[in-house]
Tab-separated table of C-alpha atoms and ligand atoms in Angstrom:
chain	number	residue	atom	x	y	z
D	14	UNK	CA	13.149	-12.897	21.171
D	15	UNK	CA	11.843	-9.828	22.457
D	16	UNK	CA	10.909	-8.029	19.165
D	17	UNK	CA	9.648	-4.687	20.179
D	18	UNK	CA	13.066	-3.708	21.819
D	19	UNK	CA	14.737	-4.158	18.683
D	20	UNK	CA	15.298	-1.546	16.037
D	21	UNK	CA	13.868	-1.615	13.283
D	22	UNK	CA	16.754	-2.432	10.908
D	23	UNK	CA	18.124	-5.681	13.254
D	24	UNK	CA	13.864	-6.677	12.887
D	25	UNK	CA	14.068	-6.281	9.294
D	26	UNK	CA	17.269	-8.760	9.121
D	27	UNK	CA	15.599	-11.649	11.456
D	28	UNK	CA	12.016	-11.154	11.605
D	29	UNK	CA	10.048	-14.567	10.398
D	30	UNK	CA	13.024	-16.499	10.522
D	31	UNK	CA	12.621	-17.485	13.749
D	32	UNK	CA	12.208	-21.359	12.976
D	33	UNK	CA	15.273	-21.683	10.455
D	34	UNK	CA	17.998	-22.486	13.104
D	35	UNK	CA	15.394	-25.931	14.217
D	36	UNK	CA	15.054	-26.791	10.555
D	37	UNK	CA	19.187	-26.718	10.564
D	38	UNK	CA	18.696	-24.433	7.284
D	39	UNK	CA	20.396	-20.681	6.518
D	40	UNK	CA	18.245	-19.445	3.635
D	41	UNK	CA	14.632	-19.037	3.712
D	42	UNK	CA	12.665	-22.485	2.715
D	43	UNK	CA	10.694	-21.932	-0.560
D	44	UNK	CA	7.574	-24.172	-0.257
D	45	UNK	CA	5.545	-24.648	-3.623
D	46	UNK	CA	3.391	-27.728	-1.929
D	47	UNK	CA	-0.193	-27.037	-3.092
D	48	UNK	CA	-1.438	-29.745	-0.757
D	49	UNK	CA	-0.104	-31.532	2.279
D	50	UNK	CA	-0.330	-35.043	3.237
D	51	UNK	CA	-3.328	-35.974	6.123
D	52	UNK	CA	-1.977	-38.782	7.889
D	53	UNK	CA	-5.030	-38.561	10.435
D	54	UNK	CA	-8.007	-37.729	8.675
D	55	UNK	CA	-10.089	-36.426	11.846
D	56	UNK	CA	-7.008	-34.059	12.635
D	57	UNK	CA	-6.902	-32.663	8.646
D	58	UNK	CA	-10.682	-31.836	8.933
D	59	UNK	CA	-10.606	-29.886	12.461
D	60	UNK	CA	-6.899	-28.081	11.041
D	61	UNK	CA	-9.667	-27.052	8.036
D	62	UNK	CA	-12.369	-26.364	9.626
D	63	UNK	CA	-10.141	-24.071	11.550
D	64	UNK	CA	-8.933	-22.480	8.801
D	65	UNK	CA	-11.823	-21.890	6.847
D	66	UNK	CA	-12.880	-19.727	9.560
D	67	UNK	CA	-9.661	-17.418	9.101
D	68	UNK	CA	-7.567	-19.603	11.770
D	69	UNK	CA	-4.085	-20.722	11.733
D	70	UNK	CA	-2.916	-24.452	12.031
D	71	UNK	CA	0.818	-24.048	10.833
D	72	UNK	CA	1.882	-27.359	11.537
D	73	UNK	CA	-0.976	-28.931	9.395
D	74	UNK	CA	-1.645	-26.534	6.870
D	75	UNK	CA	-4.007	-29.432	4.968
D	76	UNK	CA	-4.175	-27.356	1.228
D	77	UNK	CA	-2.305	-24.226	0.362
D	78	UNK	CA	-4.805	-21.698	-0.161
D	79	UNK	CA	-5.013	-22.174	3.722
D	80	UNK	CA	-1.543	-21.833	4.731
D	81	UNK	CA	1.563	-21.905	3.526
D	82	UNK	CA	4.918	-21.619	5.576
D	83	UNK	CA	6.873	-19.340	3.432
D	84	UNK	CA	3.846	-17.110	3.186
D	85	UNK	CA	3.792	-17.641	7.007
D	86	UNK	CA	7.123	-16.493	7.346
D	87	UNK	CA	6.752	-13.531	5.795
D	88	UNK	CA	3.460	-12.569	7.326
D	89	UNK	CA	5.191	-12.761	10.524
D	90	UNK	CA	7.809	-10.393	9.422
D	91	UNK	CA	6.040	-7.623	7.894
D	92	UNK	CA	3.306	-8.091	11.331
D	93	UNK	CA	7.000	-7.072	13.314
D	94	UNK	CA	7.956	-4.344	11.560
D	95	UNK	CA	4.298	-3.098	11.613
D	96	UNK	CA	4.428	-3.311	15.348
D	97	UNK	CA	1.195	-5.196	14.362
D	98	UNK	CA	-0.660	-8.637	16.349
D	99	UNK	CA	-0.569	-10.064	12.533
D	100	UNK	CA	-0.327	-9.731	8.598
D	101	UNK	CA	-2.278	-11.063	6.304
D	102	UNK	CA	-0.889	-11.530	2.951
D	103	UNK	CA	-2.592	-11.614	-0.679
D	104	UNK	CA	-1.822	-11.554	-4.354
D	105	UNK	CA	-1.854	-7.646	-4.884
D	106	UNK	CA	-2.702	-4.711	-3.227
D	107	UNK	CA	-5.724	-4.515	-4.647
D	108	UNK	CA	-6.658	-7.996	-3.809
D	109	UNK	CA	-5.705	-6.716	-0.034
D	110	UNK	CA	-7.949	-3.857	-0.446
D	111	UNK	CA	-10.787	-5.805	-1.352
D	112	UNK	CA	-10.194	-8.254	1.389
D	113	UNK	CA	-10.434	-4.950	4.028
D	114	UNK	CA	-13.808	-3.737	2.647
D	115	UNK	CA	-15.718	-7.542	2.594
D	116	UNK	CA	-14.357	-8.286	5.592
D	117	UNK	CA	-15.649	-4.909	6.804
D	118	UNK	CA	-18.886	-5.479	5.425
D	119	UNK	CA	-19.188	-8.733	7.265
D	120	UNK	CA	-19.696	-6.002	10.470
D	121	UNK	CA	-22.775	-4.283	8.366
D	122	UNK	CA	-26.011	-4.941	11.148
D	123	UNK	CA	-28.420	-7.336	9.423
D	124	UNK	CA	-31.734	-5.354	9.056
D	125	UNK	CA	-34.907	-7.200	10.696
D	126	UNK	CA	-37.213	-5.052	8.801
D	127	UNK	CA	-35.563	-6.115	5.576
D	128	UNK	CA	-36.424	-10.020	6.457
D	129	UNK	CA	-40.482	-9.274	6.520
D	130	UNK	CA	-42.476	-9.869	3.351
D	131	UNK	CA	-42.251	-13.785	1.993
D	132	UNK	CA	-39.218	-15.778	3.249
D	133	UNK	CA	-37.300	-16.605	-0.120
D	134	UNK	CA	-38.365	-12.464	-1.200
D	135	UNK	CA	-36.365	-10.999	1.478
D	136	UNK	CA	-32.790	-9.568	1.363
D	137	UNK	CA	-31.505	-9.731	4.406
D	138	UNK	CA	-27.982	-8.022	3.932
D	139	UNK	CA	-27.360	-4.282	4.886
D	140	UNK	CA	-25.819	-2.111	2.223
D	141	UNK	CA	-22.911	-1.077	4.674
D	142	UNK	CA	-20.871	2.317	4.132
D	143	UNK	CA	-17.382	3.352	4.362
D	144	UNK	CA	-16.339	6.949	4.457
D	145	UNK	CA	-12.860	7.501	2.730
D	146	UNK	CA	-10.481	10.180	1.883
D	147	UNK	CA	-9.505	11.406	-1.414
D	148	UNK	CA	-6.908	11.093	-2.891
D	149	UNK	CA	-6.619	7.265	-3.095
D	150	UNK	CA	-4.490	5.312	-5.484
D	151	UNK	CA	-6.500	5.614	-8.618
D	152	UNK	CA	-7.315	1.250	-8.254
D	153	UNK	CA	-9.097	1.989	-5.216
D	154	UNK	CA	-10.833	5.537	-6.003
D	155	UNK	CA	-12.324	3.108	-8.644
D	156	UNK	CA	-12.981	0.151	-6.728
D	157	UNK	CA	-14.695	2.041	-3.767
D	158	UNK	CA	-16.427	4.657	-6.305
D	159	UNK	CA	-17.832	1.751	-8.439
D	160	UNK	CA	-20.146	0.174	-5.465
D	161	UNK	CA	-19.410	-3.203	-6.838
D	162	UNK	CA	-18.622	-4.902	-3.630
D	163	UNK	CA	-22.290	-3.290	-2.088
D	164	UNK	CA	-20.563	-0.673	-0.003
D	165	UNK	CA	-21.979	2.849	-0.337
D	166	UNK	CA	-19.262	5.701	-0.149
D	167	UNK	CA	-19.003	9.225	1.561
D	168	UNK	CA	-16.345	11.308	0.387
D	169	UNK	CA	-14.656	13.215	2.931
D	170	UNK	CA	-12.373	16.031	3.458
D	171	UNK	CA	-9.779	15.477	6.091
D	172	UNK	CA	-11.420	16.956	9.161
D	173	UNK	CA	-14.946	16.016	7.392
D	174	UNK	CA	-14.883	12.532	8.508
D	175	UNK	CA	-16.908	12.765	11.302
D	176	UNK	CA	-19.605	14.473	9.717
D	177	UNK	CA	-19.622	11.934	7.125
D	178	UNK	CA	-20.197	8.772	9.455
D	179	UNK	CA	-23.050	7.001	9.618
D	180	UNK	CA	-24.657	4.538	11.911
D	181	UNK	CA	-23.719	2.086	9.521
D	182	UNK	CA	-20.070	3.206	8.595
D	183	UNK	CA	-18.024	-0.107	8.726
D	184	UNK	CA	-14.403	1.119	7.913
D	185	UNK	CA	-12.744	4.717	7.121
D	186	UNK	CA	-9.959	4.589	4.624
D	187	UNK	CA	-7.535	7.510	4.382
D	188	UNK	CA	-3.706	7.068	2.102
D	189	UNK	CA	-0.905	8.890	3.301
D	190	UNK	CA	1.205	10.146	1.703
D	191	UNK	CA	-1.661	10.162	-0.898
D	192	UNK	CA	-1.412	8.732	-4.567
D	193	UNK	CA	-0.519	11.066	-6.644
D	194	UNK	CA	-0.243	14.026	-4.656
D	195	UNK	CA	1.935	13.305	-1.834
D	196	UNK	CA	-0.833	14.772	0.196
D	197	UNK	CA	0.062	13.981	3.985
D	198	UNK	CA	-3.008	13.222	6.509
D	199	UNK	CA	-2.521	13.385	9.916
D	200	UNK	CA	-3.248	9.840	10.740
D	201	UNK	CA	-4.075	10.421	14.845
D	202	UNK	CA	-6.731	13.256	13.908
D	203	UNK	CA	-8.159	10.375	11.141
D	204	UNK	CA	-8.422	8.036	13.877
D	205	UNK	CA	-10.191	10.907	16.756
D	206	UNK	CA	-12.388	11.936	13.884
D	207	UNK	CA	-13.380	8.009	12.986
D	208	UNK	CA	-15.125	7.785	16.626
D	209	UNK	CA	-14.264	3.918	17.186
D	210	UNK	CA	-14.998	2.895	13.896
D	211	UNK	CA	-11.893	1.166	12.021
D	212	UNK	CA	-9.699	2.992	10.293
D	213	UNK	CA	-7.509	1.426	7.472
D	214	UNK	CA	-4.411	3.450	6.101
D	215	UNK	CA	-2.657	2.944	2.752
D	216	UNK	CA	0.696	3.203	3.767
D	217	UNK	CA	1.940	2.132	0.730
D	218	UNK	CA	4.075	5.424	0.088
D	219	UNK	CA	5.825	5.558	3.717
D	220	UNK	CA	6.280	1.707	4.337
D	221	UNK	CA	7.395	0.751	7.741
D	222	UNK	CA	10.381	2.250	7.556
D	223	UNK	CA	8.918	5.624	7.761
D	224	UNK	CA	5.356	5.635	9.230
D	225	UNK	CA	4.121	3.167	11.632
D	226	UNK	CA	0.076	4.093	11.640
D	227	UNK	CA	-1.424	1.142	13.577
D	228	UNK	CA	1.153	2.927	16.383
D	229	UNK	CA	-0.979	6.025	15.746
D	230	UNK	CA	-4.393	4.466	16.482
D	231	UNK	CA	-5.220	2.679	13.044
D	232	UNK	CA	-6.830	-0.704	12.926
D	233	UNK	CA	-5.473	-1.735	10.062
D	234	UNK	CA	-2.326	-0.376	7.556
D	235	UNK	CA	-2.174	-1.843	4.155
D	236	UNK	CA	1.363	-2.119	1.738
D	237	UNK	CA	0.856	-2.963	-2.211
D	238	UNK	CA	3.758	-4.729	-1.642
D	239	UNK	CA	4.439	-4.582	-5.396
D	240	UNK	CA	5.964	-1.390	-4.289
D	241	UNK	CA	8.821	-0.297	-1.558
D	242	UNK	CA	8.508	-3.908	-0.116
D	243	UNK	CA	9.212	-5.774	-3.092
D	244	UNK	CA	11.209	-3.299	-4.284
D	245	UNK	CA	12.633	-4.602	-7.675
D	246	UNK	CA	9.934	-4.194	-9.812
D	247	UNK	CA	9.364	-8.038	-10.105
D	248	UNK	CA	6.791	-9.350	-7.574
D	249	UNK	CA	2.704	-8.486	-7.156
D	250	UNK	CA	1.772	-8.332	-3.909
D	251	UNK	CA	-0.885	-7.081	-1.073
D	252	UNK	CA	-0.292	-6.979	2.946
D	253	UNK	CA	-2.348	-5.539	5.447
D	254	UNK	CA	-1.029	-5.054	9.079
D	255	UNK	CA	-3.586	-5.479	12.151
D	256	UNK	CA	-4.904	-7.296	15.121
D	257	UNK	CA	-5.847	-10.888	15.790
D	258	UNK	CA	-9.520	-9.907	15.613
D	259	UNK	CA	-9.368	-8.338	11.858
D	260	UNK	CA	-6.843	-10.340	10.462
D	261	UNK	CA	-8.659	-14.008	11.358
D	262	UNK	CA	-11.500	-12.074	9.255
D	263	UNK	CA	-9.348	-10.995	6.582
D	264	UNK	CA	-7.717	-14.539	6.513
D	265	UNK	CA	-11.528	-15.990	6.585
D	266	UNK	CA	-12.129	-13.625	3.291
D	267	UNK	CA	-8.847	-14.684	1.877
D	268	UNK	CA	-9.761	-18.636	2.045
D	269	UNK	CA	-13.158	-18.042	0.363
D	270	UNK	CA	-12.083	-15.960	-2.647
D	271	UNK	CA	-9.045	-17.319	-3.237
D	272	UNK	CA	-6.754	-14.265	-3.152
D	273	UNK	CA	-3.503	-15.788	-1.972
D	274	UNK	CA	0.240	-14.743	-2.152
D	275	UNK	CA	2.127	-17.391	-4.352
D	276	UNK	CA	5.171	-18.709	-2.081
D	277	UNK	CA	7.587	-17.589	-4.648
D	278	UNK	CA	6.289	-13.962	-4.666
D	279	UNK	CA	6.252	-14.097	-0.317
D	280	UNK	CA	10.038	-15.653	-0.806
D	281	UNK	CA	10.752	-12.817	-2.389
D	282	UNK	CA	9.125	-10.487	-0.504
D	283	UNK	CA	10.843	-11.665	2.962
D	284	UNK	CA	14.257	-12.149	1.178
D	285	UNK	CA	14.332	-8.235	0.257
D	286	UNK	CA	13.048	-7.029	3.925
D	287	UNK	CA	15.973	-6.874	5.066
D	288	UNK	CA	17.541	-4.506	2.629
D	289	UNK	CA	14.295	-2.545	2.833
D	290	UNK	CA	15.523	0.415	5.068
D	291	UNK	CA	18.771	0.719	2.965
D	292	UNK	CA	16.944	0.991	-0.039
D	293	UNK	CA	13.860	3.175	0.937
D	294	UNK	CA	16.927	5.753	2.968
D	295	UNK	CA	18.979	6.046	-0.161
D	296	UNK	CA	16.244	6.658	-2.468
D	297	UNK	CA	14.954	9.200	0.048
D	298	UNK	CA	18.397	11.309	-0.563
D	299	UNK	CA	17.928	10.992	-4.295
D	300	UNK	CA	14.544	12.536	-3.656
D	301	UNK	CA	15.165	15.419	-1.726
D	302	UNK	CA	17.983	16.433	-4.186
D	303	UNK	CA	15.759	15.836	-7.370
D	304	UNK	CA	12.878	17.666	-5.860
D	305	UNK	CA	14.320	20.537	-5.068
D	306	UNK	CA	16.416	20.880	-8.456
D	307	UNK	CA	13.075	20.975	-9.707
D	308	UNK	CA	11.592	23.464	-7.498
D	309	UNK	CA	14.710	25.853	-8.848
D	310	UNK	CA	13.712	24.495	-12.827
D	311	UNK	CA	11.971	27.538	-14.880
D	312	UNK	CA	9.916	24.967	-16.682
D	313	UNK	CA	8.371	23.365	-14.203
D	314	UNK	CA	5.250	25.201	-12.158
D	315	UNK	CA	5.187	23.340	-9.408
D	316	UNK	CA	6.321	20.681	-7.039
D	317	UNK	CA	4.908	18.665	-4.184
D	318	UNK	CA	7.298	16.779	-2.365
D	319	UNK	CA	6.406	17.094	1.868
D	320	UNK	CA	10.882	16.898	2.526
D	321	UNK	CA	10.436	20.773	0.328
D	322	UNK	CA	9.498	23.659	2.075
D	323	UNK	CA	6.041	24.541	2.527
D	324	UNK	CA	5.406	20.981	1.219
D	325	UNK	CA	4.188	19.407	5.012
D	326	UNK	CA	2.331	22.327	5.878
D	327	UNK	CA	0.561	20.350	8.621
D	328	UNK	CA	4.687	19.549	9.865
D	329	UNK	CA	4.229	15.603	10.034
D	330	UNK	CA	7.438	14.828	8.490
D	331	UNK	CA	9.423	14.240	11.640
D	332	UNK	CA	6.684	13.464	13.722
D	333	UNK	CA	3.922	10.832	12.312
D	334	UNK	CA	6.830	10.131	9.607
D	335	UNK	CA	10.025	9.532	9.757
D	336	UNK	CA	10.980	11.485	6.545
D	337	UNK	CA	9.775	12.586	3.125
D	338	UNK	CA	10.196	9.285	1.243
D	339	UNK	CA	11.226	8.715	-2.241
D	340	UNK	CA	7.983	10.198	-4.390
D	341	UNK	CA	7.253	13.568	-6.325
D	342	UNK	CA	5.121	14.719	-8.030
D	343	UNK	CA	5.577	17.520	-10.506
D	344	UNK	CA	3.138	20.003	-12.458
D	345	UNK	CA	4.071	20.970	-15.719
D	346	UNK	CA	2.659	23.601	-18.608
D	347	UNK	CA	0.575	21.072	-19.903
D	348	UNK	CA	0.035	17.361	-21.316
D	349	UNK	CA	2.101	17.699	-24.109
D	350	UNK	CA	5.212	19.029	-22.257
D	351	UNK	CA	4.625	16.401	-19.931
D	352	UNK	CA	4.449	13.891	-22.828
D	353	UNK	CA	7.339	14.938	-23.987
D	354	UNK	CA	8.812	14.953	-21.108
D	355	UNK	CA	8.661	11.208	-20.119
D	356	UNK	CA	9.076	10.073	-24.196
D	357	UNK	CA	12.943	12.291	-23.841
D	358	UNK	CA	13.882	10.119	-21.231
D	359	UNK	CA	17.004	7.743	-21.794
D	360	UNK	CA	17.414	6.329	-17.721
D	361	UNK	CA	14.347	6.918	-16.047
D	362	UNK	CA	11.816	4.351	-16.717
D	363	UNK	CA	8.337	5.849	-17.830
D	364	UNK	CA	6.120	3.197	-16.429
D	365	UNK	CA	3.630	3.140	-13.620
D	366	UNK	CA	4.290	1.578	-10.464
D	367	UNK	CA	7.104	2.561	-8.064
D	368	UNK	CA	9.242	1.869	-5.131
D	369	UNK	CA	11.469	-0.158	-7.430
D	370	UNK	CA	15.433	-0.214	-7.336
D	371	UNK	CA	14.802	1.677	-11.184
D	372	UNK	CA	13.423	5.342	-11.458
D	373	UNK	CA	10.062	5.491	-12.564
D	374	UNK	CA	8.326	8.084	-13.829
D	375	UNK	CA	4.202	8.320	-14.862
D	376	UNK	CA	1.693	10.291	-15.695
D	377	UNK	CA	-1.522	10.121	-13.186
D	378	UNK	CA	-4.527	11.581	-15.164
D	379	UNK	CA	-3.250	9.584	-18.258
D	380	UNK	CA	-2.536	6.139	-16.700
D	381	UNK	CA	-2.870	5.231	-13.067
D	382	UNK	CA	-5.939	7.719	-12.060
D	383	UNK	CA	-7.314	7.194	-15.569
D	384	UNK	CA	-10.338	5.198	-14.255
D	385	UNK	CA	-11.526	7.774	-11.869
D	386	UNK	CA	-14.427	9.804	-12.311
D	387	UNK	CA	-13.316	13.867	-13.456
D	388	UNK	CA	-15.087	15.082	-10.124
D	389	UNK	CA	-11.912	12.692	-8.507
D	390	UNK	CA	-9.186	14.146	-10.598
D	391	UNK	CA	-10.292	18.064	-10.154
D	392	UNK	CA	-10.685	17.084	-6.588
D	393	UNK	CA	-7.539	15.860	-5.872
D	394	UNK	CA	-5.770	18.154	-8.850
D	395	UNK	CA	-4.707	15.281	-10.867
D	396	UNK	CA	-4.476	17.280	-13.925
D	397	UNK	CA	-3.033	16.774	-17.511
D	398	UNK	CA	0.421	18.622	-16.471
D	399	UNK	CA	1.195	16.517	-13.465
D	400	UNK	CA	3.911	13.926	-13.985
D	401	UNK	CA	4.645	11.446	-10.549
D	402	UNK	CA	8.217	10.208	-9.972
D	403	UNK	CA	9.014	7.842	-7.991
D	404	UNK	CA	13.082	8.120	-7.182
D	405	UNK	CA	15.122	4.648	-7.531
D	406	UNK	CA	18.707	3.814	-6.560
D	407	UNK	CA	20.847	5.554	-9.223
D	408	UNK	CA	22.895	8.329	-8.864
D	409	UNK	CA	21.180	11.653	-8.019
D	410	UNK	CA	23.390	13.503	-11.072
D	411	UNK	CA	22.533	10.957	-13.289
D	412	UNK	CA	19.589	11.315	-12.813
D	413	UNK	CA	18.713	14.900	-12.595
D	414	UNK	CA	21.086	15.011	-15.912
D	415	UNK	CA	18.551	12.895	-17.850
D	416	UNK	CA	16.003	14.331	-16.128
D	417	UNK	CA	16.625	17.972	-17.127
D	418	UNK	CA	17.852	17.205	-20.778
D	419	UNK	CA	13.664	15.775	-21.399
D	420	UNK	CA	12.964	19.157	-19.493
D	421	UNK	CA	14.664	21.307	-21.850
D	422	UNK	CA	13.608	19.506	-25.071
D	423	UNK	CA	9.713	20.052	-23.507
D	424	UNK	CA	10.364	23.289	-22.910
D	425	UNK	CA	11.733	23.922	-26.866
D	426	UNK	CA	9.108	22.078	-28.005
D	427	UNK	CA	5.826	23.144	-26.013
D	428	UNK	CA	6.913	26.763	-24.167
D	429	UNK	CA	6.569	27.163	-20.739
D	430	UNK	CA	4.373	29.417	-18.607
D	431	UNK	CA	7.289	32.075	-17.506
E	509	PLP	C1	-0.146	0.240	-6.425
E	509	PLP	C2	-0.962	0.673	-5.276
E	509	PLP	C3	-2.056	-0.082	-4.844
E	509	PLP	C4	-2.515	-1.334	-5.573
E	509	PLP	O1	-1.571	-2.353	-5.440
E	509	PLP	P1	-1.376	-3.523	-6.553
E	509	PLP	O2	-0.298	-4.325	-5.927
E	509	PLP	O3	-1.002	-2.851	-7.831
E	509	PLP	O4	-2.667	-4.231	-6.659
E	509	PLP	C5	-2.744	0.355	-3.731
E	509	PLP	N1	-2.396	1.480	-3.081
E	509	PLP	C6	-1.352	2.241	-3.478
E	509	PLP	C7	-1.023	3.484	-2.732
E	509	PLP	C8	-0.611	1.869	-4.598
E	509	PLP	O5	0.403	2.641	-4.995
């Protein structure tokens, strides 16, 4: 089928289901096998030997932390609507992250001069360094921060990236739109600034429906698919987008440490894709009306949300996105307000995570950015008024009703700046 002149919606409908009319089957196949039977031994041990080294053998798939067909399927779907060679699927998105940065360190130039002294002394391995952006979802501030997987980290500020590269920079990382902030980075002057080295963008916010980076010069893009993709709050999940090159290596990591997507989590996945631009459209519209009733709200100080005015002052929505997606966040007096606040609620969910069907509403500096250091959270302005919302399917009025009742009983409660 030729893919890339489809739209995106008609992709999202048929993508990875390419084999179901030669199976004679309607539905996607749900395959729990955790092994497969080797009726040629010889054949089984090339299919693993192929595998282990982040290859594909779908038609002998040998043990199912190599392959798995409804993973497969999936995989091939989200690659599609990526405009991407390949995906490469895992059990979260932090799992997925952590995939990105060993494989990337696999590319860290072994040092000679580390090898002298006695043989079984020497430690051959370069450190490696990545250069990211901040803000990051608060997971991966903490995972790149904590040096645990022997990366060092440079900090950057969007047009500081090239400054901060080093001979041995492996991989830039930049979010957009950034966790919490809804901080947009121009993903094209990322990938000038990166000089050749790979870039990997969280897309997690935008999802294919509204941001294509790879299309914008990124090697990789990478979904928590626990979000937008799954989009009903009930599945964990990681993808990252890419090219044959990086995802063999991220498949390679994926088969040593274990971090596969369970077929019942990727059958879920692929069964909501293609409701995914319905659902990520008409939680957009709830967004733009909730965002700016609260830009009009005396007790709130301040929102970001790029679909506002003066929120996209670089103007990529329209351009490197295809609109302001579905998340706010909103500063208020202080944490008590914003305390009471999400415990007033009687429909919005106050619960971390997002991109469900449900509204969801959090508190960064309390709960998902918790784990990063203070110089993160002043940096970014994650700060104990800010509340994150993440827009779901129900009615805008309903909404904004329950929304602004929790507002007013903050406001009697705590005071408010005006
Ligand atoms: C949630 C999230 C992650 C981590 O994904 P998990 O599926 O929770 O492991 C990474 N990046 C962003 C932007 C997220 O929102």
């Amino acid at each position: 089928m030729p893919h890339q002149a489809l739209s995106f919606e008609t992709m999202a409908v048929h993508a990875g289901r390419e084999d179901l009319a030669i199976l004679g089957v309607h539905a996607l196949p749900l395959d729990l096998s955790s092994t497969y039977p080797l009726h040629d031994l010889a054949r089984g041990g090339e299919s693993l030997e192929l595998m282990a080294m982040g290859g594909q053998d779908k038609h002998n798939p040998v043990y199912s932390r190599l392959y798995n067909p409804t993973v497969g399927r999936f995989e091939e779907a989200l690659a599609q609507l990526e405009g991407a060679d390949e995906s490469v699927a895992f059990a979260s998105g932090m799992a997925a992250m952590t995939a990105c940065l060993l494989a990337a360190k696999q590319r860290v130039p072994v040092s000679e001069s580390g090898a002298s002294g006695s043989a079984h002394c020497a430690r051959s391995m370069g450190g490696g360094h990545v250069v990211a952006v901040r803000p990051l979802y608060g997971g991966s501030d903490h995972l790149i921060a904590s040096g645990m997987l022997g990366l060092e980290v440079s900090w950057a500020e969007p047009d500081g990236i090239r400054e901060a590269l080093r001979s041995d920079t492996v991989l830039v990382i930049a979010e957009t739109p950034a966790n919490p902030t809804l901080t947009l980075l121009d993903i094209e002057s990322v990938v000038v600034q990166a000089c050749g080295v790979p870039v990997l963008v969280d897309s997690t916010f935008a999802t294919p429906v509204l941001q294509n980076p790879l299309k914008l010069g990124a090697t990789m893009v990478l979904h928590s698919a626990t979000k937008f993709i799954g989009g009903h709050g009930d599945v964990l999940a990681g993808v990252v987008a890419t090219n044959v090159e990086w995802a063999t290596e991220l498949r390679k990591v994926r088969v040593i440490t274990g971090s596969v997507l369970h077929p019942l989590a990727a059958y879920l996945l692929h069964r909501g894709l293609p409701t995914l631009s319905l659902r990520v459209r008409a939680a957009q519209e709830g967004a733009k009306f909730i965002a700016q009733k609260l830009k009009d709200h005396p007790g709130i100080k301040e929102v970001h949300y790029p679909g506002l005015e003066g929120g996209d002052p670089k103007g990529l929505v329209g351009t490197q996105m295809r609109g302001p997606g579905s998340l706010i966040a909103f500063e208020v007096e202080n944490f008590d307000f914003a305390s009471t606040v999400m415990g007033s609620l009687e429909l919005m969910t106050p619960a971390v995570s997002l991109g469900s069907v449900d509204t969801l509403i959090q508190h960064p500096a309390a709960l998902t950015h918790r784990v990063v250091s203070a110089e993160s959270k002043a940096h970014s302005g994650i700060g104990p008024g800010l509340l994150r919302l993440s827009v779901g399917l129900e009615n805008p009025e309903d909404l904004w009703a329950d929304l602004e009742q929790a507002i007013v009983k903050a406001m009697a409660k705590v005071g408010t700046h005006a």
